[in-house]
Coordinates of C-alpha atoms and ligand atoms in Angstrom, one line a residue:
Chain A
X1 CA 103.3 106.7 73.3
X2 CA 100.4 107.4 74.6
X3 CA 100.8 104.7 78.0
X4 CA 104.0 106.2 78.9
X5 CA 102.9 108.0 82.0
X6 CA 103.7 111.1 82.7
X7 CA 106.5 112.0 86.1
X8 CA 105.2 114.1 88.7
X9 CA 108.6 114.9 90.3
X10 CA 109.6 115.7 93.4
X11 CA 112.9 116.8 95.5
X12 CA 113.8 113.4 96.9
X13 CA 117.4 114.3 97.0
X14 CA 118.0 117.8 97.7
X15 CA 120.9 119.2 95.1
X16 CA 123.1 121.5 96.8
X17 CA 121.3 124.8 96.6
X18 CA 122.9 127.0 94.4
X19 CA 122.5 130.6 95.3
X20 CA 120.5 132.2 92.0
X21 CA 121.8 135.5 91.5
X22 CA 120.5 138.7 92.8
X23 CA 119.7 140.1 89.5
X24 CA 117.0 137.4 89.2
X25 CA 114.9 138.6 92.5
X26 CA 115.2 141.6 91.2
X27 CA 113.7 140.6 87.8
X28 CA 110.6 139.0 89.5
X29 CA 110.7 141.9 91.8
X30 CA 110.1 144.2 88.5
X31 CA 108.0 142.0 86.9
X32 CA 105.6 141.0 89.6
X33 CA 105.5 144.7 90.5
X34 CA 104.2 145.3 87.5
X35 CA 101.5 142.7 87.9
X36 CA 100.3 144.5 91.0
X37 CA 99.7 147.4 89.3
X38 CA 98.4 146.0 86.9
X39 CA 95.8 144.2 88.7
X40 CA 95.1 147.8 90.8
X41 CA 94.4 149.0 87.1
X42 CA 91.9 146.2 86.6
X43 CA 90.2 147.0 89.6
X44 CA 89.8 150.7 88.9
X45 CA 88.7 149.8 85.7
X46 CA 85.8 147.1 87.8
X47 CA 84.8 149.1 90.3
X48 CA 85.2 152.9 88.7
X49 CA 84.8 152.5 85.2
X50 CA 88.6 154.2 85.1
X51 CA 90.8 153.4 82.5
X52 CA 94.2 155.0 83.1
X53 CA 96.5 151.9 82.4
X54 CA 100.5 151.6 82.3
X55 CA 100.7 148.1 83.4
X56 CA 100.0 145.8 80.4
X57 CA 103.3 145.1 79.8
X58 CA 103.1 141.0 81.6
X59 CA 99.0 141.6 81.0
X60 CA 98.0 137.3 80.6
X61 CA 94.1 137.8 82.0
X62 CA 92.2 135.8 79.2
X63 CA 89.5 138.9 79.5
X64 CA 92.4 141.7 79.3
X65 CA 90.4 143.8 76.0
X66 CA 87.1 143.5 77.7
X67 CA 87.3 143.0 81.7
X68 CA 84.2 140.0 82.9
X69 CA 85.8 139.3 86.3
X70 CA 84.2 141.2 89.1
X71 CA 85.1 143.8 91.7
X72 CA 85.6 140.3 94.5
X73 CA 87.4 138.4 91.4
X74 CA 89.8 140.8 91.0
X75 CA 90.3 142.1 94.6
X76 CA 91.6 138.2 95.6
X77 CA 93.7 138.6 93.0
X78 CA 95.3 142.2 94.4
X79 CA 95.8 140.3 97.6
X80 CA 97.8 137.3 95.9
X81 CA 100.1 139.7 94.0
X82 CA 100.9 141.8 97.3
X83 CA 101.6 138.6 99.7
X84 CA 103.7 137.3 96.6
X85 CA 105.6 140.8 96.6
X86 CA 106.1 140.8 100.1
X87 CA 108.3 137.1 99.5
X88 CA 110.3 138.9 96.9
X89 CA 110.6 142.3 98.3
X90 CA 112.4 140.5 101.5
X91 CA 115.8 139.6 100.4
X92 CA 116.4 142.8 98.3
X93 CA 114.4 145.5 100.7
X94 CA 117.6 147.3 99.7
X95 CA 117.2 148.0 96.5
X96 CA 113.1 148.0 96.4
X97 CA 113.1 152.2 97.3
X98 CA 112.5 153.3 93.7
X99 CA 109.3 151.6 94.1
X100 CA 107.9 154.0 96.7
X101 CA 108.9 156.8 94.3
X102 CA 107.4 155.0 91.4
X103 CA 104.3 154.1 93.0
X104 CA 102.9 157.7 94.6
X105 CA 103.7 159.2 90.6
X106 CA 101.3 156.1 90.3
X107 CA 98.7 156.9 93.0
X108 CA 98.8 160.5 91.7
X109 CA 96.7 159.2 88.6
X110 CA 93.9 159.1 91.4
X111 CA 94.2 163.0 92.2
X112 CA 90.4 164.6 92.4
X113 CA 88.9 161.0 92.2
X114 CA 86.7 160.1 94.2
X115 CA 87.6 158.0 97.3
X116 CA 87.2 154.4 96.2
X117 CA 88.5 150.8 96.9
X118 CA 91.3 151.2 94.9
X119 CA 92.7 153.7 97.7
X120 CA 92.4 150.9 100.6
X121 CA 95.3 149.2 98.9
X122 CA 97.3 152.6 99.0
X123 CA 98.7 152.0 102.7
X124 CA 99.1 148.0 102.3
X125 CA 101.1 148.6 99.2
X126 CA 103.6 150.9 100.5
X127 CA 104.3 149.1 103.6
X128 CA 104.5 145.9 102.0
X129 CA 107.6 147.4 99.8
X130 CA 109.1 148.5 102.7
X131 CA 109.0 145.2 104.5
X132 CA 106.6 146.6 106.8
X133 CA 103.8 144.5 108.6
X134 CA 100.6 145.7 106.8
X135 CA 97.0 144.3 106.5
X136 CA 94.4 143.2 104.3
X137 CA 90.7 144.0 103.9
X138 CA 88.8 140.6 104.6
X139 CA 87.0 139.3 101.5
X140 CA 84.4 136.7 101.2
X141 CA 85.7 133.5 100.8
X142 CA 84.6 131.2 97.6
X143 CA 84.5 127.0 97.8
X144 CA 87.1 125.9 95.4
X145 CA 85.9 122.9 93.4
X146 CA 88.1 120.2 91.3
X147 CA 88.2 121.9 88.5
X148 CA 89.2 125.1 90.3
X149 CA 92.5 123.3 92.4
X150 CA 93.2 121.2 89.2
X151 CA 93.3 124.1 86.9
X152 CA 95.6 126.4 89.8
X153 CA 98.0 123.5 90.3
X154 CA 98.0 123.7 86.9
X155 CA 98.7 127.8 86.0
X156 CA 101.1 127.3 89.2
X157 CA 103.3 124.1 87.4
X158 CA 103.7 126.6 84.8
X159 CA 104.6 129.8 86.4
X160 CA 107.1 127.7 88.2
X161 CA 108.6 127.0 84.9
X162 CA 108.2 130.2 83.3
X163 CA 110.4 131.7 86.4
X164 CA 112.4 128.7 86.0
X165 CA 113.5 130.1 82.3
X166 CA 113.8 133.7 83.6
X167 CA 116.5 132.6 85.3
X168 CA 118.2 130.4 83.3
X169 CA 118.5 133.4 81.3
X170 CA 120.2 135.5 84.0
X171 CA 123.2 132.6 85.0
X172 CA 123.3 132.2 81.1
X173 CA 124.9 135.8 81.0
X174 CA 126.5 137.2 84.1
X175 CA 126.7 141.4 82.4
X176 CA 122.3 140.7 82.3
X177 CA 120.5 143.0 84.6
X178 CA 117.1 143.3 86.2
X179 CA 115.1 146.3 84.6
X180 CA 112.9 148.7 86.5
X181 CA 109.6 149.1 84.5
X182 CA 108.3 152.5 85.6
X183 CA 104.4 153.5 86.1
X184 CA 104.1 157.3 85.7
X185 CA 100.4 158.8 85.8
X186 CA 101.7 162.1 87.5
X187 CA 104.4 164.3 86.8
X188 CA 105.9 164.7 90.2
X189 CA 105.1 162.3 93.6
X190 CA 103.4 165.0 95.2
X191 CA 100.0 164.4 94.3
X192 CA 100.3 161.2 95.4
X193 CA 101.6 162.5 98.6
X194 CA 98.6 164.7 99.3
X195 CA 96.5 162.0 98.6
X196 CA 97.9 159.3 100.8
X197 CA 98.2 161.8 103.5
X198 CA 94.5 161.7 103.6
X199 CA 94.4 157.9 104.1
X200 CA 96.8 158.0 106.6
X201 CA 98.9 161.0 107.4
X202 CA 101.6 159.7 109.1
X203 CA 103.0 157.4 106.5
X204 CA 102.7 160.8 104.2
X205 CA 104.8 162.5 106.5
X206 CA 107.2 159.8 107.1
X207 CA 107.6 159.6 103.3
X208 CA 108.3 162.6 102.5
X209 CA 111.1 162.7 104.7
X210 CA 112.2 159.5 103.3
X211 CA 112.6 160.7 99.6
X212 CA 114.4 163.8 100.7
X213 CA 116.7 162.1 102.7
X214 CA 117.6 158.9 101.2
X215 CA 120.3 156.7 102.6
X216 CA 123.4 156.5 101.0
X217 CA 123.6 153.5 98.8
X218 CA 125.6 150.5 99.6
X219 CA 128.6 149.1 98.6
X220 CA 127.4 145.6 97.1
X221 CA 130.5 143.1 96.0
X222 CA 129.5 141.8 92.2
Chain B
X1 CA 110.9 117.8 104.6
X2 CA 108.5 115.5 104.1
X3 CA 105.6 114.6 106.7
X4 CA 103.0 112.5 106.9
X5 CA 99.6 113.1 105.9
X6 CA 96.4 114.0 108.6
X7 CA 98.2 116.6 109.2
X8 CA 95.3 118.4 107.8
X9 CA 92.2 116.5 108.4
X10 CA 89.4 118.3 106.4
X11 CA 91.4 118.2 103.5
X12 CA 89.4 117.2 100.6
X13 CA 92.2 115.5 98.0
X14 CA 91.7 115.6 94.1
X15 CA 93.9 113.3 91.7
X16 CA 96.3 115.2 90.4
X17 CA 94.8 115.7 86.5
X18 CA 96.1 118.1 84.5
X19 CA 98.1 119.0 80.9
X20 CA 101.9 119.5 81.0
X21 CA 102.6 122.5 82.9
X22 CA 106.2 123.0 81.0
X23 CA 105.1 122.1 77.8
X24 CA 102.4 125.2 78.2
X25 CA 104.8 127.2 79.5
X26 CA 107.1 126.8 76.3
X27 CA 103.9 127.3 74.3
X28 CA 103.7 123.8 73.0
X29 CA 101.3 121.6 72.8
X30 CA 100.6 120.4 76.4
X31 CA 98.4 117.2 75.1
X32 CA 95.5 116.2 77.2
X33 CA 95.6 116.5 80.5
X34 CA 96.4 113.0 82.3
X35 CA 96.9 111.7 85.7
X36 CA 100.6 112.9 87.1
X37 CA 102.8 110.1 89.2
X38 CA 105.3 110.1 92.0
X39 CA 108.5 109.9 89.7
X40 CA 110.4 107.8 92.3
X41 CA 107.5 105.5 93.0
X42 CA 104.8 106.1 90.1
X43 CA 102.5 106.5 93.0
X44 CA 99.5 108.6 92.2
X45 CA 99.8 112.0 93.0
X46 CA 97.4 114.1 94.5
X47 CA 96.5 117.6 95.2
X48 CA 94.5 119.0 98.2
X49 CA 91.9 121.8 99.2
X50 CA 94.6 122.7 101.7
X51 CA 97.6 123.4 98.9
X52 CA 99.9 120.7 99.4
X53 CA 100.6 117.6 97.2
X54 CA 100.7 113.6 98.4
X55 CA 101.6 110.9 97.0
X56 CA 99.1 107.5 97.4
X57 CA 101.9 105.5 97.2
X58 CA 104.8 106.4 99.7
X59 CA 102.3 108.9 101.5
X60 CA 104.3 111.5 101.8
X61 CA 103.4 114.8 101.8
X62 CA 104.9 117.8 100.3
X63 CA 104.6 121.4 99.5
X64 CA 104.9 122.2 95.8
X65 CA 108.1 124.1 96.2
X66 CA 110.3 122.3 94.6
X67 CA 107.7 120.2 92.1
X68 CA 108.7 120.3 88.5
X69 CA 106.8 118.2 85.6
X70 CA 108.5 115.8 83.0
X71 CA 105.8 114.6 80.2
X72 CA 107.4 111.9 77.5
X73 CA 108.0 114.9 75.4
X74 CA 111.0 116.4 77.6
X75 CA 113.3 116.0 80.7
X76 CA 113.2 118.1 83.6
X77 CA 115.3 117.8 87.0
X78 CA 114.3 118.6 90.9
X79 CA 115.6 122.2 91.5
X80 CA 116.0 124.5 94.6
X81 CA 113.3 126.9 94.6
X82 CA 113.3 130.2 96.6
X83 CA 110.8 131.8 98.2
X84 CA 110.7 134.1 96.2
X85 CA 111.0 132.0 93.0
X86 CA 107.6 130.5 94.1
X87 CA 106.5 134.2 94.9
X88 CA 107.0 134.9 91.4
X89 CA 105.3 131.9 89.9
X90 CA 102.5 132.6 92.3
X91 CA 101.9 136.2 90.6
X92 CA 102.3 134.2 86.9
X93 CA 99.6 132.0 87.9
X94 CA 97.3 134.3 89.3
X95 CA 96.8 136.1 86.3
X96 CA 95.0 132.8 84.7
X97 CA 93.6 131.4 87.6
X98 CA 89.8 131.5 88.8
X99 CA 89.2 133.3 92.3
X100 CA 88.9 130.2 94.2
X101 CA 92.3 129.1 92.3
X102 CA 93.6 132.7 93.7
X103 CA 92.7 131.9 97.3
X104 CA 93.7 128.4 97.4
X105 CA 97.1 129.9 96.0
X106 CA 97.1 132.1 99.2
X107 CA 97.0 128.7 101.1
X108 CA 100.0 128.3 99.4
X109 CA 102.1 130.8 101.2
X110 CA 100.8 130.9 104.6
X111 CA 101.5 126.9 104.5
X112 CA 104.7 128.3 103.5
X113 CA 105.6 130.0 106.9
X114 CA 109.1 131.6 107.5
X115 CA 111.0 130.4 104.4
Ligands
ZN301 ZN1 105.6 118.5 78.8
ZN302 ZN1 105.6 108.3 96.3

């Protein structure tokens, strides 16, 4: 019962690493996507008052109906979901190009706004699903309490066994694949074009060229 | 793989305290939250300000890569975790996790390195 203790375990003897297939990256690649967006949404929402939202679909914020975390809450949170991209993006760089697309039809939902914070993610975003070096704005750091590591060691255990299941469920059935979630706020990637070309023109230029030209796909042996 | 701790000196460490991580993530109930143990030495684990995991016991020191939780309600084995396996439970967790709990997740994967 109740003096059984519980087993923290650990990976005293490695197992022979079994290669998970690609179709799960490219599931987490899809679904944390989507959490990026979706935490760009929040912060629109935070710091503009802009509601324009097509990333709810893995929404888990406790406050997702009625937004309490602030502009810096939310902003540390954008940062952990692009550095956790940038792990996944890595070994399928390959087959991450539909993101570009999908996010400028994205960023196109900003057309005639305002410049705001939102838009300094814009060119961090891009080249971190390109496997680019990018950069971060610098926030202000918070003291973590107990409470705080106790309760993220936590929330981490389980994500580690949530991803544990999305997998199982990929070697369970070898015909399973990944699904690309889109995020269309505009009906072409043009607008998003203009308006990343005023952040930083180059990259506007350099993508534009991309998605008219794009490289032949592949062969990949199943 | 494992190293010894001091590695980090300013490290403040925190018993490891918490409900049953798999239990919550099969939506059942995770019970109270208790001290966790070393499984192959029921040494005390602990967690520190600097994102990695020891035990009080054997003193090793580990990242949380390849940590998975057994409570007397289920089994669980060790597994290989990929980058970006943990990558992915990263962006899970940060969805419910305060913004210190964000940042010391960060720790996470610059401890990480090339991997
Ligand atoms: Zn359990
Ligand atoms: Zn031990």
């Amino acid at each position: 019962m109740s003096d059984i203790p519980n087993g923290g375990r650990r990976q005293a003897v490695p197992r022979q690493t079994v290669e998970s297939p690609k179709q799960v990256t490219l599931q987490f690649l899809d679904d944390t996507w989507e959490r990026l967006l979706n935490s760009l949404e929040r912060l629109e929402q935070v710091s503009e008052g802009y509601r324009n939202l097509t990333a709810t679909r893995l929404d888990q914020h406790p406050d997702r109906d009625r937004i309490t975390e602030s502009e810096l809450d939310v902003r540390w949170e954008v940062h952990l979901q692009i550095k956790s991209l940038e792990r996944i993006v890595k070994p399928v760089i390959e087959d991450a190009q539909w993101m570009i697309d999908d996010f400028l039809r994205w960023f196109g939902g900003r057309a005639r706004r305002p410049l705001a914070v939102t838009d300094e993610y814009a060119v961090p975003v891009l080249h971190c699903i390109m496997d680019h070096p990018y950069e971060l704005p610098d926030l202000d750091e918070v003291v973590p309490t107990e409470t705080d590591i106790l309760d993220a060691a936590e929330a981490l255990g389980r994500g580690l066994h949530e991803s544990d299941k999305i997998e199982e469920r990929f070697l369970a059935d070898s015909r399973l694949e990944a699904t690309r979630h889109l995020h269309t706020r505009a009906r072409s990637r043009s607008s998003g074009l203009v308006r990343l070309s005023e952040l930083n023109r180059m990259l506007a230029v350099h993508l534009a060229y991309v998605i008219d030209h794009p490289q032949p796909a592949k062969e990949e042996p199943r | 793989m494992s190293q010894y701790d001091t590695q980090v000196p300013e490290a403040e460490w925190f018993s490891l305290v918490m409900r049953c991580p798999a239990c919550l993530s099969e939506q059942k109930e995770p019970g109270p939250a208790a001290q966790w143990f070393h499984a192959s030495d029921d040494g005390f684990v602990q967690v520190g300000s600097s994102a990695q995991y020891r035990c009080t016991s054997c003193r090793c020191v580990e990242h949380v890569k390849s940590w998975r939780y057994a409570c007397e309600a289920h089994q669980t084995d060790f597994r290989p975790t990929s980058s970006a396996h943990l990558a992915n439970a990263l962006s899970t967790a940060g969805q419910i996790t305060s913004v210190a709990g964000r940042q010391w997740m960060q720790r996470f994967l610059e401890n990480l390195g090339e991997w």
